[in-house]
PDB file of C-alpha atoms in Angstrom:
ATOM      1  CA  GLN A  15      73.759 103.486 101.204  1.00 81.00           C
ATOM      2  CA  VAL A  16      76.738 103.150  98.755  1.00 86.00           C
ATOM      3  CA  GLN A  17      78.366 100.174  98.571  1.00 92.00           C
ATOM      4  CA  LEU A  18      81.646  99.567  96.931  1.00 95.00           C
ATOM      5  CA  MET A  19      83.390  96.217  95.743  1.00 96.00           C
ATOM      6  CA  GLU A  20      86.687  96.106  95.044  1.00 98.00           C
ATOM      7  CA  SER A  21      88.407  93.621  92.832  1.00 97.00           C
ATOM      8  CA  GLY A  22      91.599  92.920  90.920  1.00 97.00           C
ATOM      9  CA  GLY A  23      94.405  92.697  93.556  1.00 97.00           C
ATOM     10  CA  GLY A  24      96.868  89.689  93.745  1.00 97.00           C
ATOM     11  CA  SER A  25     100.174  89.138  93.814  1.00 97.00           C
ATOM     12  CA  VAL A  26     102.985  90.544  90.964  1.00 98.00           C
ATOM     13  CA  GLN A  27     106.376  90.627  89.953  1.00 97.00           C
ATOM     14  CA  SER A  28     108.120  93.908  90.337  1.00 97.00           C
ATOM     15  CA  GLY A  29     107.824  95.983  87.178  1.00 97.00           C
ATOM     16  CA  GLY A  30     104.503  94.437  86.491  1.00 97.00           C
ATOM     17  CA  SER A  31     100.948  95.423  86.080  1.00 98.00           C
ATOM     18  CA  LEU A  32      97.339  94.909  87.485  1.00 98.00           C
ATOM     19  CA  ARG A  33      94.124  96.659  86.986  1.00 98.00           C
ATOM     20  CA  LEU A  34      91.703  97.034  89.572  1.00 98.00           C
ATOM     21  CA  SER A  35      88.115  97.614  89.364  1.00 98.00           C
ATOM     22  CA  CYS A  36      85.914  98.593  92.090  1.00 96.00           C
ATOM     23  CA  VAL A  37      81.948  98.354  91.678  1.00 95.00           C
ATOM     24  CA  ALA A  38      79.267 101.058  93.161  1.00 92.00           C
ATOM     25  CA  SER A  39      75.917 100.098  93.930  1.00 89.00           C
ATOM     26  CA  GLY A  40      73.069 101.004  96.644  1.00 83.00           C
ATOM     27  CA  TYR A  41      72.765 105.110  95.334  1.00 74.00           C
ATOM     28  CA  ILE A  42      70.995 106.664  92.673  1.00 61.00           C
ATOM     29  CA  TYR A  43      73.308 108.463  90.920  1.00 71.00           C
ATOM     30  CA  PHE A  44      76.771 106.949  90.433  1.00 69.00           C
ATOM     31  CA  PRO A  45      79.165 109.021  93.101  1.00 74.00           C
ATOM     32  CA  TYR A  46      80.142 112.450  91.645  1.00 86.00           C
ATOM     33  CA  CYS A  47      83.637 111.451  93.136  1.00 93.00           C
ATOM     34  CA  VAL A  48      85.354 108.030  92.859  1.00 94.00           C
ATOM     35  CA  GLY A  49      88.655 107.342  93.782  1.00 95.00           C
ATOM     36  CA  TRP A  50      91.547 104.733  94.882  1.00 97.00           C
ATOM     37  CA  PHE A  51      93.656 104.745  97.986  1.00 97.00           C
ATOM     38  CA  ARG A  52      96.514 102.672  99.461  1.00 98.00           C
ATOM     39  CA  GLN A  53      97.281 101.668 103.297  1.00 98.00           C
ATOM     40  CA  ALA A  54     100.598 100.048 103.513  1.00 97.00           C
ATOM     41  CA  SER A  55     101.689  97.649 106.607  1.00 96.00           C
ATOM     42  CA  GLY A  56     102.532 100.513 108.996  1.00 96.00           C
ATOM     43  CA  LYS A  57     101.628 103.567 106.937  1.00 97.00           C
ATOM     44  CA  GLU A  58      99.497 106.127 106.961  1.00 97.00           C
ATOM     45  CA  ARG A  59      96.706 105.862 104.121  1.00 96.00           C
ATOM     46  CA  GLU A  60      97.627 107.346 101.026  1.00 96.00           C
ATOM     47  CA  ARG A  61      95.519 108.737  97.836  1.00 96.00           C
ATOM     48  CA  ILE A  62      96.656 107.296  94.488  1.00 97.00           C
ATOM     49  CA  ALA A  63      93.888 108.896  92.290  1.00 97.00           C
ATOM     50  CA  VAL A  64      90.777 110.424  92.366  1.00 96.00           C
ATOM     51  CA  ILE A  65      88.416 111.005  89.267  1.00 95.00           C
ATOM     52  CA  ASP A  66      85.214 113.332  89.028  1.00 92.00           C
ATOM     53  CA  SER A  67      82.030 112.607  87.056  1.00 89.00           C
ATOM     54  CA  SER A  68      83.434 115.438  84.213  1.00 90.00           C
ATOM     55  CA  ARG A  69      86.381 112.963  84.300  1.00 92.00           C
ATOM     56  CA  ARG A  70      88.789 115.403  85.829  1.00 94.00           C
ATOM     57  CA  THR A  71      91.788 113.390  87.862  1.00 95.00           C
ATOM     58  CA  ILE A  72      93.944 113.891  90.409  1.00 96.00           C
ATOM     59  CA  TYR A  73      97.306 111.549  90.680  1.00 96.00           C
ATOM     60  CA  SER A  74      99.308 111.684  93.904  1.00 92.00           C
ATOM     61  CA  ASP A  75     103.160 111.951  92.947  1.00 91.00           C
ATOM     62  CA  SER A  76     103.982 108.941  94.311  1.00 84.00           C
ATOM     63  CA  MET A  77     101.966 107.188  91.447  1.00 90.00           C
ATOM     64  CA  ALA A  78     102.083 109.684  88.883  1.00 86.00           C
ATOM     65  CA  GLY A  79     102.818 108.398  85.396  1.00 92.00           C
ATOM     66  CA  ARG A  80     102.734 105.112  86.449  1.00 96.00           C
ATOM     67  CA  SER A  81      99.157 104.699  87.392  1.00 97.00           C
ATOM     68  CA  ASN A  82      95.706 105.724  85.489  1.00 98.00           C
ATOM     69  CA  ILE A  83      92.171 105.985  86.498  1.00 97.00           C
ATOM     70  CA  SER A  84      89.355 105.953  85.025  1.00 97.00           C
ATOM     71  CA  ARG A  85      85.447 105.109  85.163  1.00 94.00           C
ATOM     72  CA  ASP A  86      82.507 103.756  83.009  1.00 93.00           C
ATOM     73  CA  ASN A  87      79.110 105.085  84.498  1.00 89.00           C
ATOM     74  CA  THR A  88      77.379 102.485  82.390  1.00 90.00           C
ATOM     75  CA  LYS A  89      78.790  99.778  84.394  1.00 92.00           C
ATOM     76  CA  ASN A  90      78.989 101.384  87.633  1.00 91.00           C
ATOM     77  CA  THR A  91      83.098 100.935  87.893  1.00 94.00           C
ATOM     78  CA  VAL A  92      86.289 102.514  88.550  1.00 95.00           C
ATOM     79  CA  TYR A  93      89.193 101.547  87.384  1.00 97.00           C
ATOM     80  CA  LEU A  94      92.721 101.405  88.367  1.00 98.00           C
ATOM     81  CA  GLN A  95      95.592 100.725  86.285  1.00 98.00           C
ATOM     82  CA  LEU A  96      99.147 100.331  87.980  1.00 98.00           C
ATOM     83  CA  PHE A  97     102.064 100.046  85.905  1.00 96.00           C
ATOM     84  CA  ASN A  98     105.819  99.729  86.493  1.00 97.00           C
ATOM     85  CA  LEU A  99     104.909  98.114  89.721  1.00 97.00           C
ATOM     86  CA  ASN A 100     107.534  97.932  92.856  1.00 96.00           C
ATOM     87  CA  ALA A 101     108.376  96.386  96.203  1.00 96.00           C
ATOM     88  CA  ASP A 102     107.064  99.795  97.754  1.00 95.00           C
ATOM     89  CA  ASP A 103     103.848  99.633  96.046  1.00 97.00           C
ATOM     90  CA  THR A 104     102.604  96.397  98.264  1.00 98.00           C
ATOM     91  CA  ALA A 105      99.492  97.392  99.911  1.00 98.00           C
ATOM     92  CA  ILE A 106      95.644  97.182 100.640  1.00 98.00           C
ATOM     93  CA  TYR A 107      94.367  99.342  97.914  1.00 98.00           C
ATOM     94  CA  TYR A 108      90.923 100.408  98.758  1.00 98.00           C
ATOM     95  CA  CYS A 109      87.871 102.484  96.403  1.00 97.00           C
ATOM     96  CA  ALA A 110      85.881 105.441  97.660  1.00 96.00           C
ATOM     97  CA  ALA A 111      83.594 107.424  96.626  1.00 94.00           C
ATOM     98  CA  GLY A 112      81.842 111.045  97.512  1.00 90.00           C
ATOM     99  CA  GLY A 113      80.824 114.229  96.500  1.00 79.00           C
ATOM    100  CA  GLY A 114      82.944 117.681  95.204  1.00 83.00           C
ATOM    101  CA  TRP A 115      85.652 118.838  93.856  1.00 88.00           C
ATOM    102  CA  PRO A 116      88.781 118.312  94.440  1.00 91.00           C
ATOM    103  CA  CYS A 117      87.037 114.945  95.849  1.00 92.00           C
ATOM    104  CA  ASP A 118      88.760 115.358  99.365  1.00 90.00           C
ATOM    105  CA  ARG A 119      86.107 114.062 101.055  1.00 91.00           C
ATOM    106  CA  MET A 120      85.118 110.717 100.571  1.00 92.00           C
ATOM    107  CA  THR A 121      82.619 109.253 102.388  1.00 92.00           C
ATOM    108  CA  TYR A 122      82.188 105.434 101.197  1.00 93.00           C
ATOM    109  CA  TRP A 123      85.131 102.989 101.487  1.00 96.00           C
ATOM    110  CA  GLY A 124      85.281  99.198 100.337  1.00 97.00           C
ATOM    111  CA  GLN A 125      86.725  96.636 102.044  1.00 97.00           C
ATOM    112  CA  GLY A 126      89.821  96.842 100.197  1.00 98.00           C
ATOM    113  CA  THR A 127      91.940  94.061  97.837  1.00 98.00           C
ATOM    114  CA  PRO A 128      95.634  93.418  98.890  1.00 98.00           C
ATOM    115  CA  VAL A 129      98.458  93.880  96.248  1.00 98.00           C
ATOM    116  CA  THR A 130     101.752  92.017  97.358  1.00 98.00           C
ATOM    117  CA  VAL A 131     104.970  93.102  94.773  1.00 98.00           C
ATOM    118  CA  SER A 132     107.663  90.689  94.621  1.00 96.00           C
ATOM    119  CA  SER A 133     111.146  91.779  93.865  1.00 87.00           C
TER     120      SER A 133
END
């Protein structure tokens, strides 16, 4: 059973930056696909970015150019760097893992880390 633990969320001023981390455990091989999603209050969950074991990436339009996903397989960790945040980015951010490009079949989910952006 793969377990995912996010960290790095918090409160930030508009225009600020945050770096989210997600550590995976309970598996033999670091999952093929890992990614970040978010869900704002009253809205559906949306994908932000995913990355596969070859480091191919897909970014959502909403955060393209304002986010960067990376993974460190030696540390079983995936990161999400967020830039130039605004109030619309306030949400719970979730880490997910699964298999198969284009990483649209996530099986495992973390508990989420909250991000609040104040203007």
